[in-house]
């Protein structure tokens, strides 16, 4: 390294070589403190429960309805939301339930409305999230090959979370048209003109990783949420003479996308050097394991078990929107509670930054 | 053909929103939105260049040509585009065992536009123009990197276009329908790619004979703006500009991109598009001029990055004993 101009004869390895040669004992040595009063510090200088501080920058892309750049330590993500129009007449197999009935009640925000929203948005695939890792963001993700397993799983996780949280309401994506009342026919009593859905806004949510250093999901999800919060849809209407959808380019007439709550994802990795099955042998001392918040790429490579908790504390009481867990059995009921509490703390941090980013 | 590894658009197909103000047949209003060049013909746009954006890569750089005037957000139609490029360099690293022996460094270049890079949404699968840019970039870099120093190894240069230059003014696409000629924006993108890749290669510490930079010059014709520029004798009202922004010109006759080594006065890449006629040589000269102007920026940036990287060493050389405070305890134990 450049920091060592003179090579001193040494019996010990420098830090980075030790980390590369035997990563697991390296991390273990960092986490098990030598003395009682020193807290365990991870190699990246954080304590086990410490997250990286995020930064957000919104509205930086010209050709997007909404965009965000999120930085989480050495992980950097750009997300752009583009709104395009899907004509209702172009939908090959319209959903079985008639959307015209529900559109007459756009302020339907009750819980059963959530389910309808999700089916409508997913069956029409109005949200098209995609994640690109092959931008040179990490040496393992190089272009020239189809999207890696990580990219595919991230994309599908983001999509299912978008749908299950009902983050984007279906009624905010509809473009409705109210035909003028027909007065020429005196036979029919003045039936109220029925509002019909002429088109839908389709949101293309493209996320590009600029740099990847662990915890891709949290960063990508935060970028998606921040970009959606930043999205402005122009005022759109059905023009009868031209028979097409027209939009107004006046900023004052456009509206922000109505979002349902503010779900925030927090990922934890479990470092268990002795296997991590959660089984304690009688003759051995208690199995040691650490739950590391917001793991970086080095830690992710050593941890088998990972938990992602998505919480939303916008209302009076916080709600867990999703728990994803794989790779081990160390986090049981008791530990899960403390993990959820850590996720709640993280929500406060994110929400403060997301609010600030939009002003 | 659906891409089964990605989430696809609705099967009905979507279209970009059409704004009412552009549909109403009012060409005068539309023309009033047309941007014009406010720079001198030989004045370049300001460049923002930064290295070390991707810590997980061996070397990286970010280049942006910001908009001169912050657009007042009165309209949702983006008035013009700014150029934003990121570049990551991975390597030099050993070639896979299956690869045949190579006595020099194998260079792989990839240029990819983000889906939101342009006014029309782009796909994830590389198209022909992106491949073309990749080949041009490889040509520009091949003559610069000293490949003999790394036998049996390869290096990947990946440029992502977050926002690209446009091929022309958006209003022309609406009024004229078909775009005339087209592809002018790619020239500025290529020049940016060369400069940003050069910065990233320097950041990665790969040996080069010199820093290569990209430069663009164009012969343009503005029927409305007579006498604004120098007459080059090519036509009555055509003149040469450096670093053209295609949206600002009603008609572009020819464009030239060079990859230029300012220190050695060498050209590694030359791409001329259009019909420059007898003034080709002059056009190349102007492009070289643009490239050498960019080189001063690139040199400053690389120098700053090196100073930052080796601050400890420099401090140690100047301050003597001060350097020992920087070395870690592990070393001192030996």
PDB file of N, CA and C in Angstrom, chain A residues 2-4 12-13 60-64 71 74 82-86 90 92 124-125 128-130 132 135-139 142-143 146-147 152 155 159 202 204 206 210-212 234 244 246-247 249 251, chain B residues 5-15 17-21 23 53-56 73-76 78 80-81 84 88 90 93 115-119 121 124 156 158 160 162-163 310 312-313 330-331 333:
ATOM      1  N   UNK A   2       0.233   2.319  -0.349  1.00  0.00           N
ATOM      2  CA  UNK A   2       0.968   3.560  -0.486  1.00  0.00           C
ATOM      3  C   UNK A   2       1.358   4.131   0.864  1.00  0.00           C
ATOM      4  N   UNK A   3       0.670   3.701   1.913  1.00  0.00           N
ATOM      5  CA  UNK A   3       0.937   4.275   3.221  1.00  0.00           C
ATOM      6  C   UNK A   3       2.219   3.733   3.842  1.00  0.00           C
ATOM      7  N   UNK A   4       2.865   2.749   3.171  1.00  0.00           N
ATOM      8  CA  UNK A   4       4.068   2.151   3.758  1.00  0.00           C
ATOM      9  C   UNK A   4       5.247   2.366   2.818  1.00  0.00           C
ATOM     10  N   UNK A  12       4.079 -10.299  11.371  1.00  0.00           N
ATOM     11  CA  UNK A  12       2.624 -10.237  11.322  1.00  0.00           C
ATOM     12  C   UNK A  12       2.183  -9.690   9.972  1.00  0.00           C
ATOM     13  N   UNK A  13       0.996 -10.120   9.575  1.00  0.00           N
ATOM     14  CA  UNK A  13       0.437  -9.606   8.322  1.00  0.00           C
ATOM     15  C   UNK A  13      -0.141  -8.234   8.539  1.00  0.00           C
ATOM     16  N   UNK A  60     -32.606  14.799  -9.725  1.00  0.00           N
ATOM     17  CA  UNK A  60     -31.401  15.181 -10.441  1.00  0.00           C
ATOM     18  C   UNK A  60     -31.420  14.739 -11.894  1.00  0.00           C
ATOM     19  N   UNK A  61     -32.368  13.877 -12.282  1.00  0.00           N
ATOM     20  CA  UNK A  61     -32.401  13.401 -13.663  1.00  0.00           C
ATOM     21  C   UNK A  61     -33.424  14.191 -14.472  1.00  0.00           C
ATOM     22  N   UNK A  62     -33.029  14.542 -15.694  1.00  0.00           N
ATOM     23  CA  UNK A  62     -33.870  15.407 -16.520  1.00  0.00           C
ATOM     24  C   UNK A  62     -35.073  14.664 -17.086  1.00  0.00           C
ATOM     25  N   UNK A  63     -34.840  13.438 -17.547  1.00  0.00           N
ATOM     26  CA  UNK A  63     -35.887  12.755 -18.308  1.00  0.00           C
ATOM     27  C   UNK A  63     -36.764  11.861 -17.455  1.00  0.00           C
ATOM     28  N   UNK A  64     -36.837  12.119 -16.176  1.00  0.00           N
ATOM     29  CA  UNK A  64     -37.633  11.271 -15.297  1.00  0.00           C
ATOM     30  C   UNK A  64     -38.717  12.102 -14.629  1.00  0.00           C
ATOM     31  N   UNK A  71     -27.069   7.139  -1.211  1.00  0.00           N
ATOM     32  CA  UNK A  71     -25.740   6.668  -0.869  1.00  0.00           C
ATOM     33  C   UNK A  71     -25.782   6.103   0.537  1.00  0.00           C
ATOM     34  N   UNK A  74     -20.453   2.996   1.073  1.00  0.00           N
ATOM     35  CA  UNK A  74     -19.873   2.820  -0.257  1.00  0.00           C
ATOM     36  C   UNK A  74     -20.861   2.232  -1.252  1.00  0.00           C
ATOM     37  N   UNK A  82     -40.137   6.740 -14.522  1.00  0.00           N
ATOM     38  CA  UNK A  82     -40.690   7.312 -15.747  1.00  0.00           C
ATOM     39  C   UNK A  82     -42.132   6.914 -15.843  1.00  0.00           C
ATOM     40  N   UNK A  83     -42.991   7.872 -16.102  1.00  0.00           N
ATOM     41  CA  UNK A  83     -44.416   7.578 -16.235  1.00  0.00           C
ATOM     42  C   UNK A  83     -44.774   7.547 -17.705  1.00  0.00           C
ATOM     43  N   UNK A  84     -45.381   6.435 -18.146  1.00  0.00           N
ATOM     44  CA  UNK A  84     -45.888   6.350 -19.507  1.00  0.00           C
ATOM     45  C   UNK A  84     -47.344   5.926 -19.443  1.00  0.00           C
ATOM     46  N   UNK A  85     -48.013   6.062 -20.588  1.00  0.00           N
ATOM     47  CA  UNK A  85     -49.461   5.857 -20.587  1.00  0.00           C
ATOM     48  C   UNK A  85     -49.812   4.528 -21.232  1.00  0.00           C
ATOM     49  N   UNK A  86     -50.645   3.762 -20.521  1.00  0.00           N
ATOM     50  CA  UNK A  86     -51.174   2.505 -21.043  1.00  0.00           C
ATOM     51  C   UNK A  86     -52.648   2.740 -21.315  1.00  0.00           C
ATOM     52  N   UNK A  90     -55.919  -0.853 -25.054  1.00  0.00           N
ATOM     53  CA  UNK A  90     -54.800  -1.702 -25.472  1.00  0.00           C
ATOM     54  C   UNK A  90     -54.607  -2.905 -24.561  1.00  0.00           C
ATOM     55  N   UNK A  92     -54.981  -6.339 -23.404  1.00  0.00           N
ATOM     56  CA  UNK A  92     -55.547  -7.495 -24.097  1.00  0.00           C
ATOM     57  C   UNK A  92     -56.599  -8.244 -23.272  1.00  0.00           C
ATOM     58  N   UNK A 124     -52.351  -5.627 -14.100  1.00  0.00           N
ATOM     59  CA  UNK A 124     -52.062  -4.794 -15.269  1.00  0.00           C
ATOM     60  C   UNK A 124     -50.567  -4.509 -15.403  1.00  0.00           C
ATOM     61  N   UNK A 125     -49.798  -4.950 -14.416  1.00  0.00           N
ATOM     62  CA  UNK A 125     -48.379  -4.636 -14.264  1.00  0.00           C
ATOM     63  C   UNK A 125     -48.082  -3.156 -14.542  1.00  0.00           C
ATOM     64  N   UNK A 128     -43.282  -1.282 -13.030  1.00  0.00           N
ATOM     65  CA  UNK A 128     -42.264  -2.088 -13.697  1.00  0.00           C
ATOM     66  C   UNK A 128     -40.905  -1.780 -13.076  1.00  0.00           C
ATOM     67  N   UNK A 129     -40.598  -2.378 -11.927  1.00  0.00           N
ATOM     68  CA  UNK A 129     -39.292  -2.122 -11.327  1.00  0.00           C
ATOM     69  C   UNK A 129     -38.217  -3.041 -11.905  1.00  0.00           C
ATOM     70  N   UNK A 130     -37.062  -2.505 -12.154  1.00  0.00           N
ATOM     71  CA  UNK A 130     -35.943  -3.309 -12.611  1.00  0.00           C
ATOM     72  C   UNK A 130     -34.674  -2.805 -11.955  1.00  0.00           C
ATOM     73  N   UNK A 132     -30.442  -2.935 -12.111  1.00  0.00           N
ATOM     74  CA  UNK A 132     -29.266  -3.260 -12.914  1.00  0.00           C
ATOM     75  C   UNK A 132     -28.029  -3.197 -12.044  1.00  0.00           C
ATOM     76  N   UNK A 135     -23.207  -2.639 -13.904  1.00  0.00           N
ATOM     77  CA  UNK A 135     -22.716  -1.341 -14.342  1.00  0.00           C
ATOM     78  C   UNK A 135     -21.283  -1.159 -13.864  1.00  0.00           C
ATOM     79  N   UNK A 136     -20.637  -2.287 -13.566  1.00  0.00           N
ATOM     80  CA  UNK A 136     -19.307  -2.181 -12.998  1.00  0.00           C
ATOM     81  C   UNK A 136     -19.342  -1.830 -11.531  1.00  0.00           C
ATOM     82  N   UNK A 137     -20.496  -2.028 -10.894  1.00  0.00           N
ATOM     83  CA  UNK A 137     -20.634  -1.638  -9.489  1.00  0.00           C
ATOM     84  C   UNK A 137     -19.794  -2.518  -8.573  1.00  0.00           C
ATOM     85  N   UNK A 138     -19.535  -3.744  -8.973  1.00  0.00           N
ATOM     86  CA  UNK A 138     -18.711  -4.642  -8.176  1.00  0.00           C
ATOM     87  C   UNK A 138     -18.003  -5.588  -9.132  1.00  0.00           C
ATOM     88  N   UNK A 139     -16.834  -6.106  -8.740  1.00  0.00           N
ATOM     89  CA  UNK A 139     -16.103  -6.973  -9.679  1.00  0.00           C
ATOM     90  C   UNK A 139     -16.870  -8.238 -10.047  1.00  0.00           C
ATOM     91  N   UNK A 142     -20.278  -8.021 -13.825  1.00  0.00           N
ATOM     92  CA  UNK A 142     -19.772  -7.348 -15.013  1.00  0.00           C
ATOM     93  C   UNK A 142     -20.782  -7.486 -16.145  1.00  0.00           C
ATOM     94  N   UNK A 143     -20.839  -6.504 -17.026  1.00  0.00           N
ATOM     95  CA  UNK A 143     -21.798  -6.580 -18.122  1.00  0.00           C
ATOM     96  C   UNK A 143     -21.407  -7.661 -19.128  1.00  0.00           C
ATOM     97  N   UNK A 146     -26.381 -12.167 -18.892  1.00  0.00           N
ATOM     98  CA  UNK A 146     -27.729 -11.839 -18.411  1.00  0.00           C
ATOM     99  C   UNK A 146     -27.706 -11.461 -16.949  1.00  0.00           C
ATOM    100  N   UNK A 147     -28.766 -10.795 -16.467  1.00  0.00           N
ATOM    101  CA  UNK A 147     -28.777 -10.342 -15.080  1.00  0.00           C
ATOM    102  C   UNK A 147     -28.463 -11.482 -14.115  1.00  0.00           C
ATOM    103  N   UNK A 152     -31.715 -10.514 -10.231  1.00  0.00           N
ATOM    104  CA  UNK A 152     -33.070 -11.014 -10.454  1.00  0.00           C
ATOM    105  C   UNK A 152     -33.836 -11.120  -9.149  1.00  0.00           C
ATOM    106  N   UNK A 155     -34.781  -7.657  -7.901  1.00  0.00           N
ATOM    107  CA  UNK A 155     -35.892  -7.094  -8.664  1.00  0.00           C
ATOM    108  C   UNK A 155     -37.210  -7.686  -8.191  1.00  0.00           C
ATOM    109  N   UNK A 159     -40.325  -5.790  -6.291  1.00  0.00           N
ATOM    110  CA  UNK A 159     -41.651  -5.772  -6.897  1.00  0.00           C
ATOM    111  C   UNK A 159     -42.692  -6.313  -5.928  1.00  0.00           C
ATOM    112  N   UNK A 202     -48.317   4.044 -16.261  1.00  0.00           N
ATOM    113  CA  UNK A 202     -47.423   2.934 -15.954  1.00  0.00           C
ATOM    114  C   UNK A 202     -46.110   3.534 -15.481  1.00  0.00           C
ATOM    115  N   UNK A 204     -42.286   3.103 -14.801  1.00  0.00           N
ATOM    116  CA  UNK A 204     -41.058   2.323 -14.993  1.00  0.00           C
ATOM    117  C   UNK A 204     -40.072   2.783 -13.925  1.00  0.00           C
ATOM    118  N   UNK A 206     -36.560   2.274 -12.735  1.00  0.00           N
ATOM    119  CA  UNK A 206     -35.265   1.695 -13.104  1.00  0.00           C
ATOM    120  C   UNK A 206     -34.223   2.104 -12.077  1.00  0.00           C
ATOM    121  N   UNK A 210     -24.447   2.288  -8.873  1.00  0.00           N
ATOM    122  CA  UNK A 210     -23.192   2.931  -9.257  1.00  0.00           C
ATOM    123  C   UNK A 210     -22.049   2.226  -8.553  1.00  0.00           C
ATOM    124  N   UNK A 211     -22.296   1.858  -7.314  1.00  0.00           N
ATOM    125  CA  UNK A 211     -21.272   1.217  -6.508  1.00  0.00           C
ATOM    126  C   UNK A 211     -21.974   0.273  -5.543  1.00  0.00           C
ATOM    127  N   UNK A 212     -21.369  -0.887  -5.315  1.00  0.00           N
ATOM    128  CA  UNK A 212     -22.033  -1.875  -4.464  1.00  0.00           C
ATOM    129  C   UNK A 212     -21.071  -2.317  -3.373  1.00  0.00           C
ATOM    130  N   UNK A 234     -48.102  14.497 -14.588  1.00  0.00           N
ATOM    131  CA  UNK A 234     -48.804  15.638 -15.178  1.00  0.00           C
ATOM    132  C   UNK A 234     -50.310  15.398 -15.192  1.00  0.00           C
ATOM    133  N   UNK A 244     -57.128  10.798 -28.055  1.00  0.00           N
ATOM    134  CA  UNK A 244     -55.911  10.368 -27.398  1.00  0.00           C
ATOM    135  C   UNK A 244     -55.816  11.059 -26.039  1.00  0.00           C
ATOM    136  N   UNK A 246     -54.082  13.500 -23.581  1.00  0.00           N
ATOM    137  CA  UNK A 246     -53.196  14.664 -23.609  1.00  0.00           C
ATOM    138  C   UNK A 246     -52.809  15.020 -22.183  1.00  0.00           C
ATOM    139  N   UNK A 247     -51.648  15.628 -22.050  1.00  0.00           N
ATOM    140  CA  UNK A 247     -51.166  16.014 -20.728  1.00  0.00           C
ATOM    141  C   UNK A 247     -50.875  17.502 -20.718  1.00  0.00           C
ATOM    142  N   UNK A 249     -48.385  20.442 -19.461  1.00  0.00           N
ATOM    143  CA  UNK A 249     -46.981  20.535 -19.037  1.00  0.00           C
ATOM    144  C   UNK A 249     -46.790  21.578 -17.947  1.00  0.00           C
ATOM    145  N   UNK A 251     -46.414  22.891 -14.420  1.00  0.00           N
ATOM    146  CA  UNK A 251     -45.990  22.218 -13.187  1.00  0.00           C
ATOM    147  C   UNK A 251     -47.075  22.348 -12.117  1.00  0.00           C
TER     148      UNK A 251
ATOM    149  N   UNK B   5     -35.959 -12.584 -17.563  1.00  0.00           N
ATOM    150  CA  UNK B   5     -35.135 -12.325 -16.393  1.00  0.00           C
ATOM    151  C   UNK B   5     -35.388 -10.935 -15.811  1.00  0.00           C
ATOM    152  N   UNK B   6     -36.259 -10.202 -16.454  1.00  0.00           N
ATOM    153  CA  UNK B   6     -36.556  -8.862 -15.939  1.00  0.00           C
ATOM    154  C   UNK B   6     -38.066  -8.693 -15.867  1.00  0.00           C
ATOM    155  N   UNK B   7     -38.481  -7.619 -15.208  1.00  0.00           N
ATOM    156  CA  UNK B   7     -39.904  -7.297 -15.174  1.00  0.00           C
ATOM    157  C   UNK B   7     -40.216  -6.551 -16.463  1.00  0.00           C
ATOM    158  N   UNK B   8     -41.240  -6.991 -17.153  1.00  0.00           N
ATOM    159  CA  UNK B   8     -41.527  -6.400 -18.455  1.00  0.00           C
ATOM    160  C   UNK B   8     -42.663  -5.389 -18.377  1.00  0.00           C
ATOM    161  N   UNK B   9     -42.734  -4.574 -19.405  1.00  0.00           N
ATOM    162  CA  UNK B   9     -43.790  -3.581 -19.523  1.00  0.00           C
ATOM    163  C   UNK B   9     -45.122  -4.299 -19.735  1.00  0.00           C
ATOM    164  N   UNK B  10     -46.240  -3.624 -19.444  1.00  0.00           N
ATOM    165  CA  UNK B  10     -47.540  -4.247 -19.700  1.00  0.00           C
ATOM    166  C   UNK B  10     -47.652  -4.694 -21.158  1.00  0.00           C
ATOM    167  N   UNK B  11     -48.340  -5.806 -21.376  1.00  0.00           N
ATOM    168  CA  UNK B  11     -48.368  -6.370 -22.723  1.00  0.00           C
ATOM    169  C   UNK B  11     -49.077  -5.461 -23.713  1.00  0.00           C
ATOM    170  N   UNK B  12     -49.919  -4.559 -23.216  1.00  0.00           N
ATOM    171  CA  UNK B  12     -50.615  -3.656 -24.126  1.00  0.00           C
ATOM    172  C   UNK B  12     -49.686  -2.625 -24.756  1.00  0.00           C
ATOM    173  N   UNK B  13     -48.543  -2.423 -24.155  1.00  0.00           N
ATOM    174  CA  UNK B  13     -47.611  -1.416 -24.667  1.00  0.00           C
ATOM    175  C   UNK B  13     -47.966  -0.036 -24.157  1.00  0.00           C
ATOM    176  N   UNK B  14     -46.946   0.724 -23.830  1.00  0.00           N
ATOM    177  CA  UNK B  14     -47.195   2.063 -23.299  1.00  0.00           C
ATOM    178  C   UNK B  14     -46.571   3.104 -24.216  1.00  0.00           C
ATOM    179  N   UNK B  15     -47.022   4.331 -24.054  1.00  0.00           N
ATOM    180  CA  UNK B  15     -46.451   5.411 -24.857  1.00  0.00           C
ATOM    181  C   UNK B  15     -46.121   6.579 -23.940  1.00  0.00           C
ATOM    182  N   UNK B  17     -46.063  10.278 -22.523  1.00  0.00           N
ATOM    183  CA  UNK B  17     -47.155  11.259 -22.514  1.00  0.00           C
ATOM    184  C   UNK B  17     -46.983  12.320 -23.600  1.00  0.00           C
ATOM    185  N   UNK B  18     -48.100  12.736 -24.157  1.00  0.00           N
ATOM    186  CA  UNK B  18     -48.081  13.789 -25.179  1.00  0.00           C
ATOM    187  C   UNK B  18     -48.627  15.056 -24.529  1.00  0.00           C
ATOM    188  N   UNK B  19     -47.863  16.112 -24.632  1.00  0.00           N
ATOM    189  CA  UNK B  19     -48.270  17.343 -23.968  1.00  0.00           C
ATOM    190  C   UNK B  19     -49.115  18.193 -24.900  1.00  0.00           C
ATOM    191  N   UNK B  20     -50.189  18.732 -24.336  1.00  0.00           N
ATOM    192  CA  UNK B  20     -51.170  19.462 -25.136  1.00  0.00           C
ATOM    193  C   UNK B  20     -50.551  20.663 -25.827  1.00  0.00           C
ATOM    194  N   UNK B  21     -49.626  21.320 -25.146  1.00  0.00           N
ATOM    195  CA  UNK B  21     -49.062  22.550 -25.711  1.00  0.00           C
ATOM    196  C   UNK B  21     -48.247  22.270 -26.975  1.00  0.00           C
ATOM    197  N   UNK B  23     -49.148  19.775 -29.124  1.00  0.00           N
ATOM    198  CA  UNK B  23     -50.061  19.257 -30.145  1.00  0.00           C
ATOM    199  C   UNK B  23     -50.779  20.396 -30.838  1.00  0.00           C
ATOM    200  N   UNK B  53     -15.447   7.387  -7.521  1.00  0.00           N
ATOM    201  CA  UNK B  53     -16.856   7.347  -7.138  1.00  0.00           C
ATOM    202  C   UNK B  53     -17.291   5.941  -6.724  1.00  0.00           C
ATOM    203  N   UNK B  54     -16.662   4.937  -7.302  1.00  0.00           N
ATOM    204  CA  UNK B  54     -17.022   3.549  -7.016  1.00  0.00           C
ATOM    205  C   UNK B  54     -15.875   2.908  -6.250  1.00  0.00           C
ATOM    206  N   UNK B  55     -15.965   2.859  -4.921  1.00  0.00           N
ATOM    207  CA  UNK B  55     -14.834   2.320  -4.163  1.00  0.00           C
ATOM    208  C   UNK B  55     -14.609   0.831  -4.419  1.00  0.00           C
ATOM    209  N   UNK B  56     -15.649   0.112  -4.852  1.00  0.00           N
ATOM    210  CA  UNK B  56     -15.488  -1.325  -5.064  1.00  0.00           C
ATOM    211  C   UNK B  56     -14.748  -1.637  -6.359  1.00  0.00           C
ATOM    212  N   UNK B  73     -38.379  25.721 -13.416  1.00  0.00           N
ATOM    213  CA  UNK B  73     -39.306  24.600 -13.544  1.00  0.00           C
ATOM    214  C   UNK B  73     -40.721  25.104 -13.820  1.00  0.00           C
ATOM    215  N   UNK B  74     -40.908  25.628 -15.016  1.00  0.00           N
ATOM    216  CA  UNK B  74     -42.241  26.075 -15.401  1.00  0.00           C
ATOM    217  C   UNK B  74     -42.975  25.008 -16.194  1.00  0.00           C
ATOM    218  N   UNK B  75     -42.199  24.186 -16.890  1.00  0.00           N
ATOM    219  CA  UNK B  75     -42.822  23.188 -17.755  1.00  0.00           C
ATOM    220  C   UNK B  75     -42.310  21.813 -17.362  1.00  0.00           C
ATOM    221  N   UNK B  76     -43.152  20.828 -17.553  1.00  0.00           N
ATOM    222  CA  UNK B  76     -42.740  19.464 -17.250  1.00  0.00           C
ATOM    223  C   UNK B  76     -41.930  18.862 -18.387  1.00  0.00           C
ATOM    224  N   UNK B  78     -38.804  18.448 -20.271  1.00  0.00           N
ATOM    225  CA  UNK B  78     -37.409  18.831 -20.037  1.00  0.00           C
ATOM    226  C   UNK B  78     -36.875  19.618 -21.219  1.00  0.00           C
ATOM    227  N   UNK B  80     -33.740  20.641 -21.994  1.00  0.00           N
ATOM    228  CA  UNK B  80     -32.595  20.022 -22.630  1.00  0.00           C
ATOM    229  C   UNK B  80     -31.916  19.076 -21.664  1.00  0.00           C
ATOM    230  N   UNK B  81     -31.007  18.351 -22.211  1.00  0.00           N
ATOM    231  CA  UNK B  81     -30.384  17.272 -21.458  1.00  0.00           C
ATOM    232  C   UNK B  81     -28.986  17.683 -21.068  1.00  0.00           C
ATOM    233  N   UNK B  84     -24.282  13.035 -18.318  1.00  0.00           N
ATOM    234  CA  UNK B  84     -23.822  12.464 -17.044  1.00  0.00           C
ATOM    235  C   UNK B  84     -23.301  11.059 -17.324  1.00  0.00           C
ATOM    236  N   UNK B  88     -16.410   2.754 -14.499  1.00  0.00           N
ATOM    237  CA  UNK B  88     -15.741   1.897 -13.529  1.00  0.00           C
ATOM    238  C   UNK B  88     -14.727   1.048 -14.270  1.00  0.00           C
ATOM    239  N   UNK B  90     -12.314  -2.285 -13.791  1.00  0.00           N
ATOM    240  CA  UNK B  90     -12.000  -3.454 -12.975  1.00  0.00           C
ATOM    241  C   UNK B  90     -10.773  -4.135 -13.554  1.00  0.00           C
ATOM    242  N   UNK B  93      -6.663  -7.923 -13.970  1.00  0.00           N
ATOM    243  CA  UNK B  93      -6.871  -9.155 -13.227  1.00  0.00           C
ATOM    244  C   UNK B  93      -6.511 -10.326 -14.135  1.00  0.00           C
ATOM    245  N   UNK B 115     -31.854   3.213 -18.805  1.00  0.00           N
ATOM    246  CA  UNK B 115     -33.167   3.316 -19.450  1.00  0.00           C
ATOM    247  C   UNK B 115     -33.703   4.737 -19.463  1.00  0.00           C
ATOM    248  N   UNK B 116     -33.261   5.552 -18.487  1.00  0.00           N
ATOM    249  CA  UNK B 116     -33.774   6.919 -18.407  1.00  0.00           C
ATOM    250  C   UNK B 116     -32.787   7.934 -18.979  1.00  0.00           C
ATOM    251  N   UNK B 117     -31.887   7.467 -19.862  1.00  0.00           N
ATOM    252  CA  UNK B 117     -30.842   8.370 -20.344  1.00  0.00           C
ATOM    253  C   UNK B 117     -31.362   9.371 -21.363  1.00  0.00           C
ATOM    254  N   UNK B 118     -32.416   9.036 -22.072  1.00  0.00           N
ATOM    255  CA  UNK B 118     -32.857   9.897 -23.157  1.00  0.00           C
ATOM    256  C   UNK B 118     -34.359  10.145 -23.060  1.00  0.00           C
ATOM    257  N   UNK B 119     -34.849  10.942 -24.011  1.00  0.00           N
ATOM    258  CA  UNK B 119     -36.262  11.303 -24.006  1.00  0.00           C
ATOM    259  C   UNK B 119     -37.144  10.075 -24.236  1.00  0.00           C
ATOM    260  N   UNK B 121     -37.553   6.022 -23.777  1.00  0.00           N
ATOM    261  CA  UNK B 121     -37.013   5.032 -22.855  1.00  0.00           C
ATOM    262  C   UNK B 121     -36.190   4.001 -23.623  1.00  0.00           C
ATOM    263  N   UNK B 124     -32.839  -2.604 -21.772  1.00  0.00           N
ATOM    264  CA  UNK B 124     -31.717  -3.073 -20.977  1.00  0.00           C
ATOM    265  C   UNK B 124     -30.705  -3.833 -21.817  1.00  0.00           C
ATOM    266  N   UNK B 156     -11.521  -4.505 -17.494  1.00  0.00           N
ATOM    267  CA  UNK B 156     -12.851  -4.135 -17.965  1.00  0.00           C
ATOM    268  C   UNK B 156     -13.082  -2.660 -17.736  1.00  0.00           C
ATOM    269  N   UNK B 158     -16.088  -0.029 -17.985  1.00  0.00           N
ATOM    270  CA  UNK B 158     -17.540   0.015 -18.150  1.00  0.00           C
ATOM    271  C   UNK B 158     -18.021   1.446 -17.969  1.00  0.00           C
ATOM    272  N   UNK B 160     -21.312   3.881 -17.933  1.00  0.00           N
ATOM    273  CA  UNK B 160     -22.767   3.929 -17.882  1.00  0.00           C
ATOM    274  C   UNK B 160     -23.209   5.356 -18.165  1.00  0.00           C
ATOM    275  N   UNK B 162     -25.745   7.843 -17.677  1.00  0.00           N
ATOM    276  CA  UNK B 162     -26.935   8.103 -16.860  1.00  0.00           C
ATOM    277  C   UNK B 162     -27.834   9.091 -17.581  1.00  0.00           C
ATOM    278  N   UNK B 163     -27.216  10.031 -18.244  1.00  0.00           N
ATOM    279  CA  UNK B 163     -27.993  10.966 -19.053  1.00  0.00           C
ATOM    280  C   UNK B 163     -27.165  11.294 -20.285  1.00  0.00           C
ATOM    281  N   UNK B 310      -2.058   9.984  -2.004  1.00  0.00           N
ATOM    282  CA  UNK B 310      -0.715   9.804  -1.454  1.00  0.00           C
ATOM    283  C   UNK B 310      -0.353  10.913  -0.482  1.00  0.00           C
ATOM    284  N   UNK B 312      -0.480  10.889   2.668  1.00  0.00           N
ATOM    285  CA  UNK B 312       0.299  10.378   3.791  1.00  0.00           C
ATOM    286  C   UNK B 312       1.767  10.262   3.423  1.00  0.00           C
ATOM    287  N   UNK B 313       2.008   9.751   2.217  1.00  0.00           N
ATOM    288  CA  UNK B 313       3.396   9.569   1.789  1.00  0.00           C
ATOM    289  C   UNK B 313       4.075  10.920   1.638  1.00  0.00           C
ATOM    290  N   UNK B 330      -0.080  -3.039  13.813  1.00  0.00           N
ATOM    291  CA  UNK B 330       0.322  -4.372  13.369  1.00  0.00           C
ATOM    292  C   UNK B 330       1.731  -4.325  12.793  1.00  0.00           C
ATOM    293  N   UNK B 331       1.997  -3.276  12.036  1.00  0.00           N
ATOM    294  CA  UNK B 331       3.322  -3.168  11.422  1.00  0.00           C
ATOM    295  C   UNK B 331       4.405  -2.925  12.461  1.00  0.00           C
ATOM    296  N   UNK B 333       4.613  -3.905  15.378  1.00  0.00           N
ATOM    297  CA  UNK B 333       4.944  -5.062  16.196  1.00  0.00           C
ATOM    298  C   UNK B 333       6.118  -5.847  15.610  1.00  0.00           C
TER     299      UNK B 333
END
